[in-house]
Amino acid sequence: MSASLPSQAGVIDVYFDFLCPYAWRGLELADVLRREHGLKFRLRHFSLVQGNHKENPDRKYPTWWLDHQVAGAGGDAQAGSLNAFLAGQAALRQGEDAAWAFTLALFRAVHQRAAGESAPNLKNDGLLRSLAEQTLDVEQFDRDFADDAGLRASLHEDLQASASLGVFGTPTFHLTDGNIAYFRFANLVTEPGAVLALWNLYTAVLTDGARIETIKRAK
């Protein structure tokens, strides 16, 4: 789909949810693009729980907002994703590189597990603090993570932006020319040359005048 321009000139907005393995692979790819090829991305949060909530039949006009929910309420997906998003917002206060380091560490903890290993509980503040110790100034993280109202306000900005754009899945990339689309990454690609080739293919299909809307493999 095509929409308004992203939030910052020359910067690609990438919407993601920590619950989604496709988003993890998309963020790994974007990280290589920014480090090795100079592309600029802005981390934005989109909630699959909110987008698929029964009280939100029209995702563009939600009445149920994840950031309005009580901490720990609801199922594991709701409570865990809210906690992870708030931690991600806290990490963003330490700058771009720190936020990327924390975001990828959290994604890897959730999705890059040994066979048979159970998924971590995102409601566990201890897990989030442990990752912060590895990637952030943990004392600043503790202070920022305690600012619940401020973090929820920042999260709401992302959720509101994603709703207005019609985002429905992750990762969704909002390109600098206004094109915006969800892309399911079946494989993890991290080699810089292969990453650039995949990105160029994705953007070529998205921006081509043929206006290809859907390619879906038979199962």
Coordinates of C-alpha atoms in Angstrom, one line a residue, residues 27-116:
L27 CA 14.9 -6.5 12.0
E28 CA 18.1 -8.6 11.6
L29 CA 18.0 -7.8 7.9
A30 CA 17.4 -4.1 8.6
D31 CA 20.3 -4.0 11.1
V32 CA 22.7 -5.3 8.5
L33 CA 21.4 -2.7 6.0
R34 CA 21.9 0.2 8.4
R35 CA 25.4 -1.0 9.6
E36 CA 26.8 -2.2 6.3
H37 CA 24.9 -0.2 3.6
G38 CA 24.1 3.1 5.3
L39 CA 20.3 2.8 5.2
K40 CA 18.5 4.6 8.0
F41 CA 15.6 3.0 9.9
R42 CA 13.4 4.1 12.8
L43 CA 12.2 1.5 15.2
R44 CA 8.4 1.6 15.6
H45 CA 6.1 -0.6 17.6
F46 CA 3.0 -2.3 16.3
S47 CA 0.9 -4.6 18.5
L48 CA -0.5 -7.8 16.9
V49 CA -2.6 -8.3 20.0
Q50 CA -4.2 -4.9 19.5
G51 CA -4.5 -5.3 15.7
N52 CA -6.3 -8.7 16.1
H53 CA -8.4 -7.8 19.1
K54 CA -12.1 -8.6 18.8
E55 CA -13.0 -5.0 19.9
N56 CA -11.1 -3.7 16.9
P57 CA -12.9 -4.9 13.8
D58 CA -11.4 -1.9 11.9
R59 CA -7.7 -1.7 12.7
K60 CA -7.5 1.9 11.5
Y61 CA -10.0 3.0 14.2
P62 CA -9.2 0.9 17.3
T63 CA -11.2 1.3 20.5
W64 CA -9.0 -1.2 22.5
W65 CA -5.5 0.1 22.9
L66 CA -2.7 -2.1 24.3
D67 CA -1.1 0.9 26.1
H68 CA -4.3 1.5 28.0
Q69 CA -4.3 -1.9 29.6
V70 CA -3.2 -2.7 33.2
A71 CA 0.3 -4.2 33.5
G72 CA 0.1 -7.9 33.8
A73 CA -3.5 -8.1 32.7
G74 CA -4.8 -10.4 30.0
G75 CA -3.0 -13.5 28.6
D76 CA 0.7 -14.0 28.2
A77 CA 0.7 -12.4 24.7
Q78 CA -1.0 -9.2 25.9
A79 CA 0.9 -8.8 29.1
G80 CA 4.2 -9.9 27.7
S81 CA 4.1 -7.8 24.6
L82 CA 3.1 -4.7 26.6
N83 CA 6.0 -5.2 29.0
A84 CA 8.5 -5.8 26.1
F85 CA 7.2 -2.7 24.2
L86 CA 7.7 -0.5 27.3
A87 CA 11.2 -1.9 27.8
G88 CA 11.9 -1.1 24.1
Q89 CA 10.7 2.4 24.6
A90 CA 13.0 2.8 27.5
A91 CA 15.9 1.5 25.4
L92 CA 15.1 4.1 22.7
R93 CA 15.9 6.9 25.3
Q94 CA 19.6 5.8 25.1
G95 CA 20.0 6.4 21.4
E96 CA 19.7 4.5 18.2
D97 CA 22.6 2.0 18.5
A98 CA 21.6 1.1 22.1
A99 CA 18.0 0.7 21.1
W100 CA 19.0 -1.6 18.2
A101 CA 21.2 -3.7 20.5
F102 CA 18.5 -4.2 23.1
T103 CA 15.8 -4.8 20.5
L104 CA 17.8 -7.5 18.7
A105 CA 18.9 -9.1 22.0
L106 CA 15.3 -9.4 23.1
F107 CA 14.2 -10.8 19.7
R108 CA 17.0 -13.4 19.8
A109 CA 16.1 -14.4 23.3
V110 CA 12.5 -15.0 22.2
H111 CA 13.1 -16.6 18.7
Q112 CA 16.7 -17.9 18.5
R113 CA 16.4 -20.7 21.0
A114 CA 17.8 -24.2 21.1
A115 CA 15.5 -27.1 20.1
G116 CA 13.2 -28.0 22.9

